[in-house]
Amino acid sequence: MVGYIVPEIIIGAFASLIILLNYTVTQRKILGYLSLLAVALAFVSLFKLPRMTAWGIYAVDDFAIVFKAVFLTVAFLVILSSLKDINKREGEYYSLLLMSLMGMLLLASSIDLLMLYVALELATIPSFILAGFFRDKQTSEAAMKYFVFAVVSSGLIVFGMSLLYGLTGTTNIYEMINRLELNTVSILASLFLVAGFAFKMAAFPFHAWAPDVYQGSPTPISAFLSSASKKMGFLAVLRIFYIALSPIANYWALAFAILAALTMTYGNIVALSQTNIKRMLAYSSIGHAGYIIIALALLNTKVAIFAIAAALLHILVHAVMKAGAFIAGIVAGENIEDYKGLSKKAPITALMLTILLLSLIGVPPLAGFLSKFYILLSAIYAGGSVGYVLAVLLVVNSAISIFYYGRIISYMYWAKAENETKINEPLSVTLALIIAVILVIVIGLYPSEIVNYLQKAAESFVKGL
Amino acid sequence: MVPLSSYIMLSLILFSIGVFGILTTRNMIRILMGVEILLNSANLNFIAFSRYMGDITGNVFVLFTIIIAAAEAAVGLAIVMMIYRNYLTLNVGKIKEMRW
């Protein structure tokens, strides 16, 4: 009877269990393995989920399944890489992580503004605590910046939602389509929502928090924030804007086109001058957000379904690549100097990081090339001045990104390190990296099934269940 | 009866006050207060719409928003405590370990 909510129940139950065990178990290492088990179980249960809508606020469609799979994969990699990094207060850490994950899973299925808002906050509030987990100067600053920006953005989002509710008299996303009309207030509401979700997506000019937060947080949490938390913004935008706000699509699509152009250019150019790897990855993550927003800007054209499929593919691929790249930093360190001669110091990590960075650049046949190529294709198919300008910018920005990714690769393989003592490569971190690399290679080599499924997911989401 | 537009104007004014407060103040506690005003302006909107349309959903939404705002304030104050212990100030302008 409650078949549709099984993954969330598993994750929620384990989150509660872990916080209880925290005070009774002496061997706290086991808590990490328990949370890995929870995520794995939830992932398996995804395959058996019935497709249905419940109470008019919760829908399990293929679109939601794709996002749940992305969130669970990222959470698995993050927990695996935390096993080594988190040595105290494990119970708090893993249970907060799972609670945040539960919010994300609920968000993936929300088709009602109320449900969507509550799920968004359930996913966000635990991550404030996680961002400041070590309670030292750096992490507390990260937590503060993340908190201020996130609550302001949710204020903007709620205000936009209240206007939408006033205009349509409903909070159900699929019922709104027929009741929404083009007028000043509906455009105002969409602007509030664009601004609010642009904060969540870290799009220029609402990006200011991202580099500081990713740099200051514990490294596994940086991976979690940039790969999972950030994707919530895209998810909510696709649901709200493409479905509920479709009557005024021409207005917000233009806003997204401008955001996309600014975001990718800014992110890639500023990334060039960074000397801290986490900060550089944060800016590159802003750049990649820009690539995904290109697809959002094409939602009012005839290629909308193709653009959604391309966005889903890039969201999936970018989540895996970026999580892997952050996780490699656990072994290698934060400063770019640490990466000199890494191929001697930590050969496996260096190799894996190289593959992930090549994928982030977009080198065929890796997955990063494929997903970028699909976004480029959708921009070209859409045509018009917007489509062509965005396509050109995408190519130019990919070229720029070669410099800063390539610099790390050249440091790892060709620069001389001052001391070439081996760094210990923990098994759990290496395993997480290997999983990320395998996913990147497999998606790159055998894309047809995944792309077909994503296409189906995009269609299912447009029709509604 | 007070017309609906008055409520909307009031909530827009509240919203602007909240944003203005967040942007201009340097004190972390005041920023938290600005955030509360921001969320409450949206609540006012929901209640006004709900009353004028005779629809209960808006009221339910407000209940959830209040609870979430309380949770956010709890975590926010904890972060304020943490900041104060590390930096011995709540001036956000002075908290800048990270700059590029």
XYZ file of C-alpha atoms in Angstrom:
565
model
C 0.000 0.000 0.000
C 2.845 2.354 0.722
C 4.953 0.838 -2.040
C 5.624 4.186 -3.649
C 7.447 5.609 -0.626
C 9.712 2.646 0.221
C 13.114 4.279 -0.493
C 12.252 7.248 1.738
C 11.056 4.937 4.517
C 14.285 2.925 4.365
C 16.447 6.031 4.482
C 14.386 7.659 7.247
C 14.352 4.515 9.370
C 18.103 4.071 9.108
C 18.668 7.762 9.900
C 16.701 7.362 13.141
C 18.367 4.045 13.942
C 21.842 5.492 13.478
C 21.286 8.465 15.767
C 20.012 6.030 18.437
C 22.918 3.612 17.990
C 25.320 6.546 18.284
C 24.766 6.540 22.048
C 24.719 2.786 22.607
C 27.367 1.337 20.306
C 31.050 1.590 21.180
C 32.244 0.543 17.716
C 31.045 3.653 15.881
C 32.688 2.594 12.600
C 29.690 0.344 12.064
C 27.405 3.400 11.647
C 29.078 4.266 8.352
C 28.567 0.754 7.024
C 24.928 0.827 8.177
C 24.282 3.995 6.207
C 25.951 2.464 3.145
C 23.581 -0.470 3.545
C 20.602 1.897 3.797
C 21.523 3.672 0.575
C 22.141 0.379 -1.229
C 18.777 -1.025 -0.068
C 16.970 2.142 -1.144
C 18.672 1.936 -4.534
C 17.553 -1.654 -5.030
C 13.996 -0.743 -4.049
C 13.930 1.845 -6.856
C 13.680 -0.947 -9.409
C 10.437 -2.228 -7.888
C 8.636 1.080 -7.391
C 5.134 1.235 -8.895
C 4.423 4.220 -11.131
C 1.612 6.154 -9.497
C 0.385 9.399 -7.987
C -0.576 9.603 -4.322
C -2.877 12.178 -2.694
C -2.253 14.556 -5.571
C 1.010 15.695 -4.003
C 3.383 12.826 -4.650
C 4.161 11.233 -8.005
C 6.465 8.350 -8.788
C 7.236 8.773 -12.487
C 10.382 7.917 -14.456
C 11.540 11.500 -14.067
C 11.492 11.158 -10.278
C 13.245 7.786 -10.477
C 16.112 9.311 -12.474
C 16.665 11.958 -9.824
C 16.350 9.478 -6.964
C 18.995 7.340 -8.637
C 21.294 10.365 -8.986
C 20.877 11.367 -5.331
C 21.382 7.822 -4.055
C 24.485 7.286 -6.193
C 26.052 10.505 -4.966
C 25.148 9.710 -1.351
C 26.744 6.276 -1.707
C 29.990 7.764 -2.998
C 29.973 10.440 -0.290
C 29.378 7.997 2.565
C 32.027 5.653 1.202
C 34.574 8.455 1.113
C 33.573 9.719 4.581
C 34.466 6.416 6.232
C 38.046 7.580 6.512
C 37.576 11.324 6.942
C 35.013 11.455 9.756
C 36.492 10.166 13.001
C 34.240 11.618 15.664
C 30.503 12.167 16.131
C 29.850 9.651 13.340
C 26.260 9.071 14.420
C 25.305 12.704 13.935
C 27.137 12.900 10.641
C 25.594 9.871 8.966
C 22.111 10.427 10.278
C 22.093 14.067 9.134
C 23.406 12.968 5.762
C 20.623 10.401 5.437
C 17.962 12.899 6.532
C 19.156 15.328 3.914
C 19.071 12.501 1.394
C 15.502 11.671 2.420
C 14.482 15.274 1.709
C 16.027 15.004 -1.743
C 14.223 11.748 -2.493
C 10.901 13.308 -1.425
C 11.637 16.396 -3.509
C 12.158 14.248 -6.602
C 8.546 13.108 -6.401
C 6.849 16.311 -5.227
C 4.160 17.644 -7.536
C 2.687 20.072 -5.038
C 4.240 23.374 -3.992
C 3.773 22.626 -0.284
C 5.365 19.186 -0.536
C 8.123 20.618 -2.683
C 8.928 23.364 -0.196
C 8.925 21.066 2.835
C 11.120 18.508 1.052
C 13.501 21.241 -0.079
C 13.918 22.450 3.483
C 14.267 18.918 4.828
C 17.136 18.454 2.421
C 18.717 21.851 3.130
C 18.556 22.275 6.919
C 20.699 19.199 7.800
C 23.286 20.271 5.267
C 23.892 23.557 7.171
C 25.014 21.472 10.123
C 27.065 19.181 7.899
C 28.800 22.147 6.263
C 29.953 23.334 9.700
C 30.609 19.869 11.021
C 34.167 20.315 12.323
C 33.206 23.486 14.260
C 36.522 25.177 13.466
C 37.015 28.616 11.923
C 36.813 27.542 8.328
C 33.826 25.209 8.505
C 31.834 27.568 10.713
C 32.316 30.329 8.187
C 31.176 27.970 5.445
C 28.100 27.025 7.475
C 27.243 30.676 8.116
C 27.495 31.677 4.454
C 25.534 28.656 3.323
C 22.856 29.330 5.931
C 22.351 32.996 5.073
C 22.147 32.438 1.342
C 19.964 29.351 1.590
C 17.374 30.929 3.881
C 17.182 34.076 1.774
C 16.665 31.934 -1.303
C 13.932 29.929 0.399
C 12.321 33.227 1.416
C 12.274 34.258 -2.243
C 10.893 30.873 -3.240
C 8.070 30.950 -0.672
C 7.126 34.462 -1.691
C 6.952 33.401 -5.331
C 4.898 30.367 -4.348
C 2.463 32.541 -2.368
C 1.868 34.705 -5.438
C 1.334 31.608 -7.582
C -1.160 30.296 -5.057
C -2.992 33.617 -5.080
C -3.174 33.605 -8.867
C -4.380 30.047 -9.319
C -6.045 29.038 -6.057
C -4.210 25.713 -5.983
C -0.809 24.440 -4.970
C -0.849 21.419 -7.262
C 1.639 21.878 -10.068
C -0.354 20.007 -12.713
C -3.605 21.853 -11.880
C -1.918 25.224 -12.193
C -1.339 25.013 -15.950
C -4.942 25.701 -16.900
C -5.512 28.427 -14.328
C -2.433 30.553 -14.852
C -2.743 33.624 -17.059
C -0.195 36.001 -18.448
C -0.161 39.168 -16.363
C 2.198 41.311 -14.328
C 1.782 39.324 -11.145
C 2.491 35.969 -12.765
C 5.671 37.380 -14.302
C 6.624 38.805 -10.909
C 6.030 35.416 -9.282
C 8.177 33.677 -11.888
C 10.955 36.221 -11.298
C 10.907 35.536 -7.554
C 11.138 31.810 -8.267
C 13.928 32.264 -10.842
C 15.954 34.269 -8.325
C 15.285 31.824 -5.490
C 16.207 28.748 -7.464
C 19.187 30.496 -9.064
C 20.597 30.690 -5.524
C 20.108 26.960 -5.134
C 21.689 26.269 -8.529
C 24.519 28.742 -7.773
C 23.926 30.623 -11.019
C 25.642 33.963 -11.606
C 24.880 36.549 -10.066
C 23.537 34.425 -7.192
C 26.624 32.226 -6.967
C 28.631 34.081 -4.302
C 28.146 31.478 -1.584
C 29.240 28.433 -3.574
C 33.051 28.800 -3.680
C 33.341 29.720 0.001
C 31.009 26.959 1.133
C 32.618 24.252 -0.988
C 36.078 25.325 0.097
C 35.250 25.524 3.784
C 33.107 22.411 4.248
C 34.566 18.979 4.994
C 35.568 17.534 1.603
C 32.933 14.744 1.409
C 30.292 17.362 2.192
C 31.584 19.592 -0.591
C 31.020 16.646 -2.908
C 27.538 16.146 -1.490
C 26.594 19.821 -1.808
C 27.868 20.310 -5.329
C 26.639 16.981 -6.700
C 23.358 16.384 -4.886
C 22.143 19.578 -3.167
C 22.728 21.700 -6.206
C 20.793 19.329 -8.439
C 17.683 19.953 -6.342
C 17.493 23.411 -7.884
C 17.347 21.981 -11.404
C 14.817 19.385 -10.357
C 12.482 21.941 -8.793
C 12.879 24.321 -11.727
C 11.998 21.611 -14.225
C 8.902 20.662 -12.228
C 7.638 24.144 -11.440
C 8.602 26.056 -14.538
C 8.109 23.550 -17.304
C 4.788 22.306 -15.915
C 3.112 24.993 -13.818
C 4.482 28.119 -15.452
C 4.279 26.912 -19.055
C 1.683 29.597 -20.039
C 4.308 32.305 -19.548
C 7.239 30.251 -20.858
C 8.579 32.927 -23.210
C 9.334 35.296 -20.353
C 11.200 33.015 -17.979
C 12.990 31.165 -20.779
C 14.651 34.439 -21.708
C 15.693 34.955 -18.080
C 17.238 31.479 -18.042
C 19.035 32.137 -21.338
C 20.688 35.224 -19.832
C 21.512 33.323 -16.630
C 23.035 30.471 -18.649
C 25.256 32.734 -20.711
C 26.503 34.698 -17.681
C 26.875 31.664 -15.423
C 28.993 29.495 -17.685
C 31.232 32.332 -18.824
C 31.795 33.650 -15.303
C 32.386 30.231 -13.749
C 34.931 29.128 -16.320
C 36.850 32.391 -16.451
C 37.182 32.770 -12.678
C 38.147 29.103 -12.318
C 41.296 29.854 -14.335
C 42.887 31.888 -11.552
C 42.193 29.572 -8.581
C 44.961 27.945 -6.583
C 42.744 25.954 -4.221
C 41.375 22.820 -5.866
C 38.070 22.809 -4.008
C 37.506 26.425 -4.942
C 38.406 25.717 -8.546
C 35.999 22.798 -8.635
C 33.339 25.089 -7.143
C 33.780 27.565 -9.988
C 33.835 24.781 -12.547
C 30.641 23.528 -10.951
C 29.145 26.987 -11.514
C 30.226 26.705 -15.141
C 28.589 23.301 -15.489
C 25.413 24.664 -13.885
C 25.451 27.150 -16.745
C 25.516 24.288 -19.267
C 22.475 22.705 -17.624
C 20.638 26.046 -17.535
C 21.048 26.176 -21.349
C 18.611 23.289 -21.486
C 16.233 25.169 -19.171
C 16.347 28.140 -21.541
C 15.145 25.910 -24.391
C 12.005 24.709 -22.616
C 9.743 27.026 -24.620
C 10.918 25.668 -27.974
C 9.830 22.637 -29.963
C 12.824 20.605 -28.777
C 11.809 20.872 -25.125
C 11.651 17.116 -24.502
C 15.046 16.556 -26.071
C 16.436 19.434 -24.002
C 15.031 17.924 -20.796
C 16.611 14.568 -21.643
C 19.932 16.315 -22.312
C 19.669 18.212 -19.016
C 18.914 14.976 -17.144
C 21.936 13.312 -18.736
C 24.232 16.165 -17.812
C 22.828 16.298 -14.284
C 23.523 12.580 -13.853
C 26.983 12.692 -15.401
C 28.062 15.902 -13.722
C 26.952 14.620 -10.314
C 29.167 11.546 -10.666
C 32.160 13.388 -12.151
C 32.132 16.246 -9.658
C 31.631 13.972 -6.663
C 34.606 11.906 -7.816
C 36.794 14.965 -8.369
C 36.045 16.311 -4.882
C 36.606 12.890 -3.309
C 40.051 12.670 -4.905
C 40.880 15.794 -2.903
C 40.544 13.800 0.327
C 43.701 11.905 -0.595
C 45.561 14.523 -2.579
C 44.954 17.701 -0.572
C 43.485 21.115 -1.318
C 46.286 23.230 -2.689
C 47.314 22.995 -6.296
C 50.927 22.553 -5.136
C 49.909 19.262 -3.495
C 49.103 17.880 -6.933
C 52.669 18.186 -8.248
C 53.988 14.700 -8.859
C 50.828 13.055 -7.584
C 51.241 10.263 -10.125
C 54.297 9.163 -8.110
C 52.851 9.835 -4.686
C 49.395 8.304 -5.170
C 49.256 6.599 -8.572
C 45.709 5.196 -8.403
C 44.139 8.456 -7.252
C 46.054 10.376 -9.905
C 44.871 8.049 -12.662
C 41.240 8.164 -11.532
C 41.297 11.935 -11.119
C 42.773 12.276 -14.610
C 39.922 10.288 -16.136
C 37.349 12.325 -14.210
C 38.950 15.618 -15.233
C 39.124 14.522 -18.869
C 35.430 13.743 -18.622
C 34.766 17.186 -17.104
C 36.615 18.757 -20.057
C 34.465 16.683 -22.394
C 36.906 14.312 -24.065
C 35.257 11.509 -26.056
C 34.417 8.705 -25.368
C 33.846 9.654 -21.726
C 30.387 10.519 -20.425
C 31.166 14.217 -19.993
C 31.605 14.572 -23.744
C 28.337 12.839 -24.460
C 26.190 14.926 -22.124
C 27.739 18.193 -23.265
C 27.228 17.109 -26.845
C 23.532 16.463 -26.240
C 23.084 19.908 -24.722
C 24.910 21.411 -27.717
C 22.675 19.450 -30.084
C 19.506 20.604 -28.348
C 20.677 24.226 -28.541
C 21.401 23.859 -32.262
C 18.110 22.052 -32.973
C 16.238 24.804 -31.133
C 17.890 27.338 -33.426
C 16.954 30.996 -33.330
C 19.343 33.597 -32.025
C 19.116 32.264 -28.443
C 19.949 28.691 -29.442
C 22.912 29.594 -31.624
C 24.412 32.112 -29.197
C 24.192 29.595 -26.345
C 25.690 26.848 -28.534
C 28.665 29.036 -29.439
C 29.177 30.047 -25.803
C 29.059 26.399 -24.734
C 31.836 25.487 -27.158
C 33.965 28.510 -26.210
C 33.569 27.757 -22.521
C 34.495 24.114 -22.980
C 37.666 25.331 -24.643
C 38.423 27.659 -21.727
C 37.881 24.839 -19.248
C 40.668 22.788 -20.863
C 43.218 25.176 -19.350
C 42.381 24.798 -15.698
C 41.572 21.084 -15.773
C 44.597 20.440 -17.951
C 46.828 22.319 -15.512
C 46.016 19.820 -12.757
C 46.641 16.872 -15.058
C 49.982 18.280 -16.164
C 50.951 18.978 -12.536
C 50.137 15.398 -11.592
C 52.159 13.789 -14.342
C 54.889 16.176 -15.415
C 55.660 18.494 -12.503
C 58.356 17.596 -9.993
C 57.243 17.317 -6.378
C 59.481 18.498 -3.574
C 59.216 15.229 -1.706
C 57.966 12.147 -3.434
C 56.965 10.109 -0.388
C 53.959 7.897 -0.995
C 50.616 9.112 0.309
C 48.423 6.500 1.926
C 45.431 5.817 -0.356
C 42.586 4.507 1.838
C 40.658 1.632 0.304
C 37.230 3.237 0.805
C 38.187 6.435 -1.010
C 39.805 4.514 -3.852
C 36.701 2.367 -4.151
C 34.487 5.472 -4.393
C 36.761 6.875 -7.099
C 36.724 3.607 -9.025
C 32.913 3.473 -8.939
C 32.720 7.052 -10.244
C 35.195 6.306 -13.039
C 33.412 3.105 -14.055
C 30.115 4.980 -14.253
C 31.691 7.713 -16.362
C 33.246 5.218 -18.769
C 30.201 2.949 -19.035
C 27.773 5.825 -19.678
C 30.210 7.177 -22.250
C 30.593 3.880 -24.108
C 27.031 2.543 -23.967
C 24.822 5.632 -23.950
C 21.888 4.446 -26.044
C 19.926 2.688 -23.297
C 20.384 5.467 -20.778
C 19.506 8.136 -23.307
C 16.403 6.227 -24.341
C 15.352 5.906 -20.724
C 15.944 9.610 -20.082
C 13.884 10.464 -23.165
C 11.086 8.295 -21.766
C 11.467 9.992 -18.390
C 11.169 13.429 -19.988
C 8.012 12.363 -21.819
C 6.429 10.793 -18.731
C 7.037 13.972 -16.804
C 5.507 16.200 -19.443
C 2.312 14.135 -19.663
C 1.945 13.652 -15.922
C 0.682 10.415 -14.457
C -13.545 44.834 4.636
C -9.934 45.580 3.831
C -9.329 44.971 0.109
C -6.949 42.197 -0.944
C -4.571 44.619 -2.638
C -3.788 46.279 0.710
C -2.565 42.982 2.105
C -0.418 42.377 -0.949
C 1.061 45.863 -0.665
C 1.782 45.295 3.021
C 3.456 41.979 2.344
C 5.543 43.490 -0.454
C 6.617 46.277 1.920
C 7.505 43.692 4.595
C 9.430 41.696 2.018
C 11.390 44.781 0.986
C 12.152 45.602 4.629
C 13.428 42.062 5.124
C 15.680 42.165 2.064
C 16.904 45.642 2.965
C 17.722 44.471 6.481
C 19.625 41.435 5.252
C 21.615 43.402 2.714
C 22.583 46.381 4.861
C 23.270 44.987 8.323
C 26.554 43.376 9.323
C 25.259 41.649 12.435
C 24.425 37.970 12.159
C 21.466 38.163 14.572
C 19.908 41.014 12.637
C 20.275 38.993 9.453
C 18.286 36.219 11.134
C 15.579 38.736 12.031
C 15.485 39.929 8.434
C 14.975 36.361 7.296
C 12.037 35.959 9.682
C 10.405 39.091 8.261
C 10.974 37.733 4.749
C 9.229 34.458 5.522
C 6.402 36.195 7.376
C 5.650 38.442 4.415
C 5.030 35.300 2.368
C 2.847 33.931 5.172
C 0.733 37.084 5.144
C 0.227 36.632 1.417
C -0.877 33.042 1.858
C -3.374 33.907 4.584
C -4.820 36.852 2.674
C -5.295 34.778 -0.482
C -6.682 31.898 1.513
C -9.262 34.146 3.205
C -10.375 35.807 -0.017
C -10.678 32.577 -1.988
C -12.283 30.631 0.861
C -9.684 27.901 0.337
C -7.951 26.183 3.246
C -4.673 25.234 1.485
C -3.065 28.590 2.143
C -3.558 28.260 5.892
C -2.022 24.791 5.866
C 0.948 26.123 3.914
C 1.459 28.816 6.547
C 1.518 26.251 9.352
C 4.290 24.382 7.568
C 6.214 27.573 6.821
C 6.114 28.587 10.495
C 7.447 25.210 11.587
C 10.208 25.304 8.988
C 11.115 28.860 9.991
C 11.430 27.673 13.596
C 13.719 24.818 12.544
C 15.804 27.217 10.489
C 16.047 29.665 13.372
C 17.203 26.882 15.707
C 19.961 25.782 13.361
C 20.790 29.399 12.540
C 21.245 30.327 16.198
C 23.458 27.274 16.675
C 25.587 28.492 13.794
C 25.678 31.960 15.385
C 26.985 30.385 18.606
C 29.622 28.484 16.659
C 30.708 31.623 14.818
C 30.955 33.561 18.053
C 33.110 30.900 19.713
C 35.517 30.843 16.783
C 35.733 34.522 15.913
C 34.537 36.335 19.095
C 32.440 38.614 16.876
C 29.141 38.455 15.017
C 30.113 41.050 12.435
C 29.862 39.176 9.138
C 32.272 41.667 7.548
C 35.048 40.442 9.833
C 34.497 36.758 9.154
C 36.604 36.277 6.061
C 39.036 33.397 6.284
C 38.352 32.540 2.677
C 38.999 34.990 -0.128
C 40.391 34.357 -3.548
